[in-house]
Coordinates of C-alpha atoms in Angstrom, one line a residue:
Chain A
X1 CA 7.9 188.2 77.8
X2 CA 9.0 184.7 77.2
X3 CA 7.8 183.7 73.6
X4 CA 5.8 180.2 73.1
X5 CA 7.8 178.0 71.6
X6 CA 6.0 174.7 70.2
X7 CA 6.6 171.8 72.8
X8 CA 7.8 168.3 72.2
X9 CA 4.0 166.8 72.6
X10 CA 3.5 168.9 69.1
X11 CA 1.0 171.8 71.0
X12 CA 0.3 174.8 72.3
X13 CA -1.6 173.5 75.0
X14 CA -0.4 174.0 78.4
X15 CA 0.1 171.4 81.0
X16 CA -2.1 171.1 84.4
X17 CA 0.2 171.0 87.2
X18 CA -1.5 170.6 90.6
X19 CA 0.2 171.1 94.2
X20 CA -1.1 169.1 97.0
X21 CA 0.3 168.3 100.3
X22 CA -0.3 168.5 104.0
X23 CA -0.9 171.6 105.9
X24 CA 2.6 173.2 106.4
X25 CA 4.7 171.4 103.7
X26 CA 5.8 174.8 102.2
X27 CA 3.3 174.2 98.9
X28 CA 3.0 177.6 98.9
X29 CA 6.2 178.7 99.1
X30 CA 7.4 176.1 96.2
X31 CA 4.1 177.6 94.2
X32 CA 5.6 181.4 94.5
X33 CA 8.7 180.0 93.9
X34 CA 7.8 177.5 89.9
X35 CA 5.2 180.7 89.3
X36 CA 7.0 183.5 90.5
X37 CA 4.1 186.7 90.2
X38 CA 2.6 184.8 87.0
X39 CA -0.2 183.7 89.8
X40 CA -3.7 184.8 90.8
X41 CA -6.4 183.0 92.8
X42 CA -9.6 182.1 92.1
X43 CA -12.3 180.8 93.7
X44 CA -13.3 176.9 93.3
X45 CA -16.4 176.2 91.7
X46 CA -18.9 177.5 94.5
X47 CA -16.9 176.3 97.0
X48 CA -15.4 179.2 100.2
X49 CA -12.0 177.6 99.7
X50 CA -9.6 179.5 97.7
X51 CA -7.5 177.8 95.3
X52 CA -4.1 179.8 93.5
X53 CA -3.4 179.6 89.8
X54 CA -0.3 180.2 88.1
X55 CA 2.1 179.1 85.2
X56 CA 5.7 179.0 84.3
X57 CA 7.4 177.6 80.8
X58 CA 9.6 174.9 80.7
X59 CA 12.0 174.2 78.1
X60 CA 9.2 176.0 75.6
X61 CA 5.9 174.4 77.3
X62 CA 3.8 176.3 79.4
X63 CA 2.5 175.0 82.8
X64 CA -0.6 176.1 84.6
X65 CA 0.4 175.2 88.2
X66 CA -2.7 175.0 90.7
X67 CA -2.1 175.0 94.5
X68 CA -5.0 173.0 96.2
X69 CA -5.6 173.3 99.4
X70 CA -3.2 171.5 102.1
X71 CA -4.8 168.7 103.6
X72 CA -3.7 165.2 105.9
X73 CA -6.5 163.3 103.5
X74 CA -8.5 163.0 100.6
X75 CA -11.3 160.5 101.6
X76 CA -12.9 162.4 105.2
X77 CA -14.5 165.1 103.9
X78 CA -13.9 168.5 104.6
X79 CA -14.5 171.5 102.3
X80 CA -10.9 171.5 101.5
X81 CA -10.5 167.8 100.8
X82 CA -13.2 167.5 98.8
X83 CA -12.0 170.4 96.6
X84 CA -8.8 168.8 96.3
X85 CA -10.2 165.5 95.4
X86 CA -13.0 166.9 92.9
X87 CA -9.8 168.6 91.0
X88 CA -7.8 165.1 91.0
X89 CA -11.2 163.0 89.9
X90 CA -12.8 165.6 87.6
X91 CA -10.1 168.3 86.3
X92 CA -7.6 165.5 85.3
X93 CA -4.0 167.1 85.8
X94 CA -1.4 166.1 83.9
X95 CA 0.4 165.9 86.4
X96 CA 0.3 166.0 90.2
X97 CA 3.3 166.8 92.8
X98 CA 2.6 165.5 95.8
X99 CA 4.6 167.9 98.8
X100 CA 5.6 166.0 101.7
X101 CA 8.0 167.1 104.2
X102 CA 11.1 165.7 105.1
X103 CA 10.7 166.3 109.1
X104 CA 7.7 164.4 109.2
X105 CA 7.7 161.9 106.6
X106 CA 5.4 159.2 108.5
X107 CA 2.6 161.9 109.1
X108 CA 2.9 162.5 104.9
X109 CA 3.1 159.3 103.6
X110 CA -0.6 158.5 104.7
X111 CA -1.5 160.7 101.9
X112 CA 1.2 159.5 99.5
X113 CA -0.6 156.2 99.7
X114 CA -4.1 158.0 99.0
X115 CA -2.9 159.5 96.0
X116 CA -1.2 156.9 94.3
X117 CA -4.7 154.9 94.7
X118 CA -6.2 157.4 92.7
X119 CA -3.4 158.4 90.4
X120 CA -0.7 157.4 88.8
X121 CA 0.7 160.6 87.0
X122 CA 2.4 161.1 90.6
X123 CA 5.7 162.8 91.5
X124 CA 6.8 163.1 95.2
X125 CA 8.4 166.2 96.3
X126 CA 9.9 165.7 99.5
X127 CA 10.7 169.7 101.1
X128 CA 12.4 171.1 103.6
X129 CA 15.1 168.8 103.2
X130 CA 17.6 171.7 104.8
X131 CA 15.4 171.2 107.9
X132 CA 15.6 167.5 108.2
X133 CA 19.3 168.1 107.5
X134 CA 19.5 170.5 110.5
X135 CA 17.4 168.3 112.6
X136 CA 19.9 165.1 111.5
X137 CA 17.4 163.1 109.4
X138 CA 18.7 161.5 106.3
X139 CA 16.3 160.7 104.1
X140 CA 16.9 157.7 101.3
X141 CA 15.1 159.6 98.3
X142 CA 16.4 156.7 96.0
X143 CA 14.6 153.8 98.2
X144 CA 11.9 155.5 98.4
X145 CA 11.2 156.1 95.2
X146 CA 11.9 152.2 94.8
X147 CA 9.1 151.8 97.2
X148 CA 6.6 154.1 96.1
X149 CA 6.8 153.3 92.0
X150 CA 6.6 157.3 90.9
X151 CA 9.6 160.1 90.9
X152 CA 10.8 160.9 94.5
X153 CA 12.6 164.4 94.3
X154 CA 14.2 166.3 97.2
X155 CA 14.4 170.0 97.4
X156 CA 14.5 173.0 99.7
X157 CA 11.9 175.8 98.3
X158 CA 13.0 177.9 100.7
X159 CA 16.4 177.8 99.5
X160 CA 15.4 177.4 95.9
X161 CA 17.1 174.2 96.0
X162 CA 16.5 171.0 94.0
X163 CA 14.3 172.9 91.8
X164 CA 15.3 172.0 88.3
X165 CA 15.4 168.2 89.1
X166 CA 11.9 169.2 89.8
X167 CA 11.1 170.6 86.9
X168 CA 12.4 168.0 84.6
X169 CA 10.7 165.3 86.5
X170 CA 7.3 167.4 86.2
X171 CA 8.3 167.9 82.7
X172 CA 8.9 164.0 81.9
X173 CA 5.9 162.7 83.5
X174 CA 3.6 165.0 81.8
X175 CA 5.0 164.1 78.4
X176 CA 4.6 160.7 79.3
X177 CA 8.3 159.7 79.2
X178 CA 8.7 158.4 82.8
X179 CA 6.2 154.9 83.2
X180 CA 4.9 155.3 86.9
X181 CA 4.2 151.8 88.6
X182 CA 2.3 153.4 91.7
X183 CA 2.6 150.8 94.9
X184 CA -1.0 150.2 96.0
X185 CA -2.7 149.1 99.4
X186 CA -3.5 145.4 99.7
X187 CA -6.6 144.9 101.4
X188 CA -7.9 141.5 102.9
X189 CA -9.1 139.2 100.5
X190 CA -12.7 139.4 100.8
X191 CA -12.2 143.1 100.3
X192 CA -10.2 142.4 97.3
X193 CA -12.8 140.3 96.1
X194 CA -15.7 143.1 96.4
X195 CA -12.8 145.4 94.5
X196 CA -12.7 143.0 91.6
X197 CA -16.4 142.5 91.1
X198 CA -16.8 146.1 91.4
X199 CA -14.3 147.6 89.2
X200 CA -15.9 145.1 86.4
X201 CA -19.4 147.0 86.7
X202 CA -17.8 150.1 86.5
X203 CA -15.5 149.9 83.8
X204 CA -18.9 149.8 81.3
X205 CA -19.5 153.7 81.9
X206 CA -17.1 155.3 83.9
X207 CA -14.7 157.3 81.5
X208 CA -11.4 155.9 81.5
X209 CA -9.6 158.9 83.4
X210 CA -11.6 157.7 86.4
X211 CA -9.3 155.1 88.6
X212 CA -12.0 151.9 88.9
X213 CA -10.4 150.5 91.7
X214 CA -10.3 153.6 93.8
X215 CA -14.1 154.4 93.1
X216 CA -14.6 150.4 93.9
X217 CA -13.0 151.4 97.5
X218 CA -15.2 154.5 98.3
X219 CA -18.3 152.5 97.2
X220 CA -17.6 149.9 99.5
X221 CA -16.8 152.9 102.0
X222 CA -20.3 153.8 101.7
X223 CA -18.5 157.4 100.5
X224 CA -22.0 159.1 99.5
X225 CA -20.1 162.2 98.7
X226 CA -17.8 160.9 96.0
X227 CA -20.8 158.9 94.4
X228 CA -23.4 162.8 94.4
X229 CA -20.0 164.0 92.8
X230 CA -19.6 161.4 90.5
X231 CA -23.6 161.1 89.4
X232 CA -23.5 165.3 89.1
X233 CA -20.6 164.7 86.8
X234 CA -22.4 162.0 84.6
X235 CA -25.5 162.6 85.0
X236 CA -26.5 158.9 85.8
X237 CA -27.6 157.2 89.0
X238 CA -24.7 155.0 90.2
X239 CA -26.4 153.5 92.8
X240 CA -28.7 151.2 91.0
X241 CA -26.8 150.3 88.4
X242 CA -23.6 149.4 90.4
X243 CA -24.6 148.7 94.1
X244 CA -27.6 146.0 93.5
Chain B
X1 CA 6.3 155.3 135.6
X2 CA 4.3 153.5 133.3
X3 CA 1.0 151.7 133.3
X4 CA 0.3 149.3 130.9
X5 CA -3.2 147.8 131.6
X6 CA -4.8 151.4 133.0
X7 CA -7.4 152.5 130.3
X8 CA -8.9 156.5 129.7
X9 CA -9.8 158.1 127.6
X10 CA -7.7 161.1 125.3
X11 CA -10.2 163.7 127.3
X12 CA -9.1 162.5 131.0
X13 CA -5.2 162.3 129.6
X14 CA -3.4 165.1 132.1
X15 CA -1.3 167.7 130.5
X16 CA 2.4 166.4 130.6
X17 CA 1.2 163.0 130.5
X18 CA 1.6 160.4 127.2
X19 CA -0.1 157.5 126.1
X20 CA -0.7 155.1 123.5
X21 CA -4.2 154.6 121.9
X22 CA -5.8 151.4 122.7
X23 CA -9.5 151.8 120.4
X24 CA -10.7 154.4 118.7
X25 CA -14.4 154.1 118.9
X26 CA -16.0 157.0 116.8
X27 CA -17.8 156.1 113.8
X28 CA -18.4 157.0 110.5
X29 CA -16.6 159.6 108.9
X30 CA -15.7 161.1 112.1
X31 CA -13.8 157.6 112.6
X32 CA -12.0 158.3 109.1
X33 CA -11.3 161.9 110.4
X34 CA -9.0 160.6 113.6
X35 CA -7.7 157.7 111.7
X36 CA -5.9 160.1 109.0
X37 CA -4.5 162.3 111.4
X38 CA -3.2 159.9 113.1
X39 CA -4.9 157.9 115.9
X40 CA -4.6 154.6 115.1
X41 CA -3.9 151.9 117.7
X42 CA -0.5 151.9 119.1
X43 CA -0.1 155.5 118.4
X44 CA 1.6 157.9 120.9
X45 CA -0.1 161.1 122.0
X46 CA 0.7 163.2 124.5
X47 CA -1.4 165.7 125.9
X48 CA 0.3 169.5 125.5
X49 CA -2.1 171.9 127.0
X50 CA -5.6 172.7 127.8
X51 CA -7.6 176.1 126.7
X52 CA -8.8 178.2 129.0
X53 CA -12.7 177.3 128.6
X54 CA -11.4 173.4 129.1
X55 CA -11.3 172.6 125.3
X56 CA -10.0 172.2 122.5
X57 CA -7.2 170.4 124.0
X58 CA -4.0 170.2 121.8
X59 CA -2.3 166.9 121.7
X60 CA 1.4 166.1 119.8
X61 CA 0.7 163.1 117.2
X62 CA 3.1 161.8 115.3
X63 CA 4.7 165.2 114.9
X64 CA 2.2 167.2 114.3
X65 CA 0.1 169.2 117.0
X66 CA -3.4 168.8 116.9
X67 CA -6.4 170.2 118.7
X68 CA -9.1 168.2 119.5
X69 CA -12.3 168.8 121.1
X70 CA -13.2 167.1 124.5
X71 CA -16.2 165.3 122.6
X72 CA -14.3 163.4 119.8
X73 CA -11.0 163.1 122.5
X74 CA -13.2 161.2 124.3
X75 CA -13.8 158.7 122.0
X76 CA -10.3 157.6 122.1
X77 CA -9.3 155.0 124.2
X78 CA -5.6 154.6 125.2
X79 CA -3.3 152.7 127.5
X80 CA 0.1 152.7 128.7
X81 CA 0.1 156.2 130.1
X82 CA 3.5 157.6 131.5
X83 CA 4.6 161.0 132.3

């Protein structure tokens, strides 16, 4: 039994830590490997789609880690994505590890660049580096992290390797001590035009955890599912007040 | 041997055979669907193999392996197909 120390951020509170990442990324196996059997899963608010829960302490602060399910997007919407994107939008993690892996970077990335849209409490955890190492890839971890504005980190779950640059990185982000400066998408400038006006309707009642400019973009997607979500959550109709 | 002006579609793409996608013509959030895994113009996919009943068929795109079925293949359009 590992006593509860009180944590730098002054509480007893623990951290939200959510997993996300492709299909095949090993999320699962670096869940089993930060929770260990302190894990148990539960089923997502009505939802089929089963989502794990489990928790680990860190230098005295406990972390509830929460594996979502793996998916190649979070804007089509399938059961899982929509899960996974609900959580992000509504559950507001502290933090959020994004698992790519390191044989297949280009396929990953496209949901890097979806995430850092909507977040910027982001850390990349690029897996299966022993793979890419096998397979001869060499992947620049520190250019990439140049690139993307958030914490790049390269591990091996399998092997357990990496693991505690991981955890500091999780731990440092969630605390606030690492500023993120997320890269984001340009679109064409009429696009960025409809963004602007937008986001300046928005900001006078969405709450602030909400990312303005990412809800701006699903509006102008015509995303009907993220706007039922977001009405359910605040019980107003977005649609008139946003769209006319 | 390659052809670069030949259009098809993903659904008439032989087994064995590659190509690179040309248009992709579904809409909607079907059209969001192919774009994230990975069909967008200029991509390579190459046709792997065929089900028994004639679909799904699986198709290699940029590294991953991916079944699709003969009704949203077909909206693909690519080009330059070699073997």
């Amino acid at each position: 039994m590992i006593k509860f120390i009180k944590g730098k951020g002054g509480n007893f509170l623990s951290f939200k830590v959510a997993l996300l990442g492709n299909p095949n990324t090993g999320k699962t196996t670096l869940f089993n490997v930060l929770t260990g059997l302190n894990q148990h899963t539960g089923n997502w608010a009505g939802k089929t789609v089963l989502k794990s829960v489990g928790s680990y302490v860190y230098e005295g602060q406990k972390y509830e880690v929460i594996d979502l399910p793996g998916t190649y997007s979070v804007v089509s919407s399938s059961a899982e994505e929509e899960v996974a994107r609900n959580y992000l939008c509504f559950a507001n993690p502290e933090v959020v590890v994004v698992v790519v892996d390191a044989t297949n970077l280009e396929r990953n990335l496209n949901l890097v660049l979806q995430l850092l849209e909507i977040k910027s409490n982001i850390i990349v955890c690029v897996n299966l580096l022993d793979e890419a190492e096998r397979k001869k890839i060499k992947i620049r971890l520190d250019l990439l992290e140049e690139e993307l504005g958030v914490p790049v980190v390269g591990i091996s779950a399998r092997k357990k390797e990496g693991i505690s640059n991981l955890l500091e990185d999780i731990s440092n982000v969630a605390k606030g001590e690492v500023k993120t400066n997320p890269y984001l998408v340009k679109y064409n400038l009429e696009i960025e035009e409809k963004i602007k006006l937008l986001e300046g309707r928005l900001k006078a009642f969405i709450p602030p955890m909400i990312n303005n400019r990412w809800l701006a973009l699903r509006l102008l997607e015509g995303d009907e599912e993220v706007i039922f979500s977001l009405e359910e959550s605040l019980n107003k109709n977005i649609n008139k007040e946003v769209l006319s | 041997m390659e052809n670069e002006l030949k259009k098809m579609t993903l659904y008439d793409l032989p087994i064995g055979y590659k190509a690179k996608v040309y248009a992709n013509e579904s809409k909607g959030e079907k059209r969001r669907r192919m774009l994230d895994i990975g069909l967008v113009q200029g991509t390579w996919v190459e046709c792997l193999r065929i089900s028994p009943i004639g679909e799904p068929k699986a198709f290699k795109i940029r590294g991953a392996i991916i079944a699709l079925r003969n009704e949203d293949a077909g909206e693909i359009i690519v080009d330059s197909i070699s073997e």
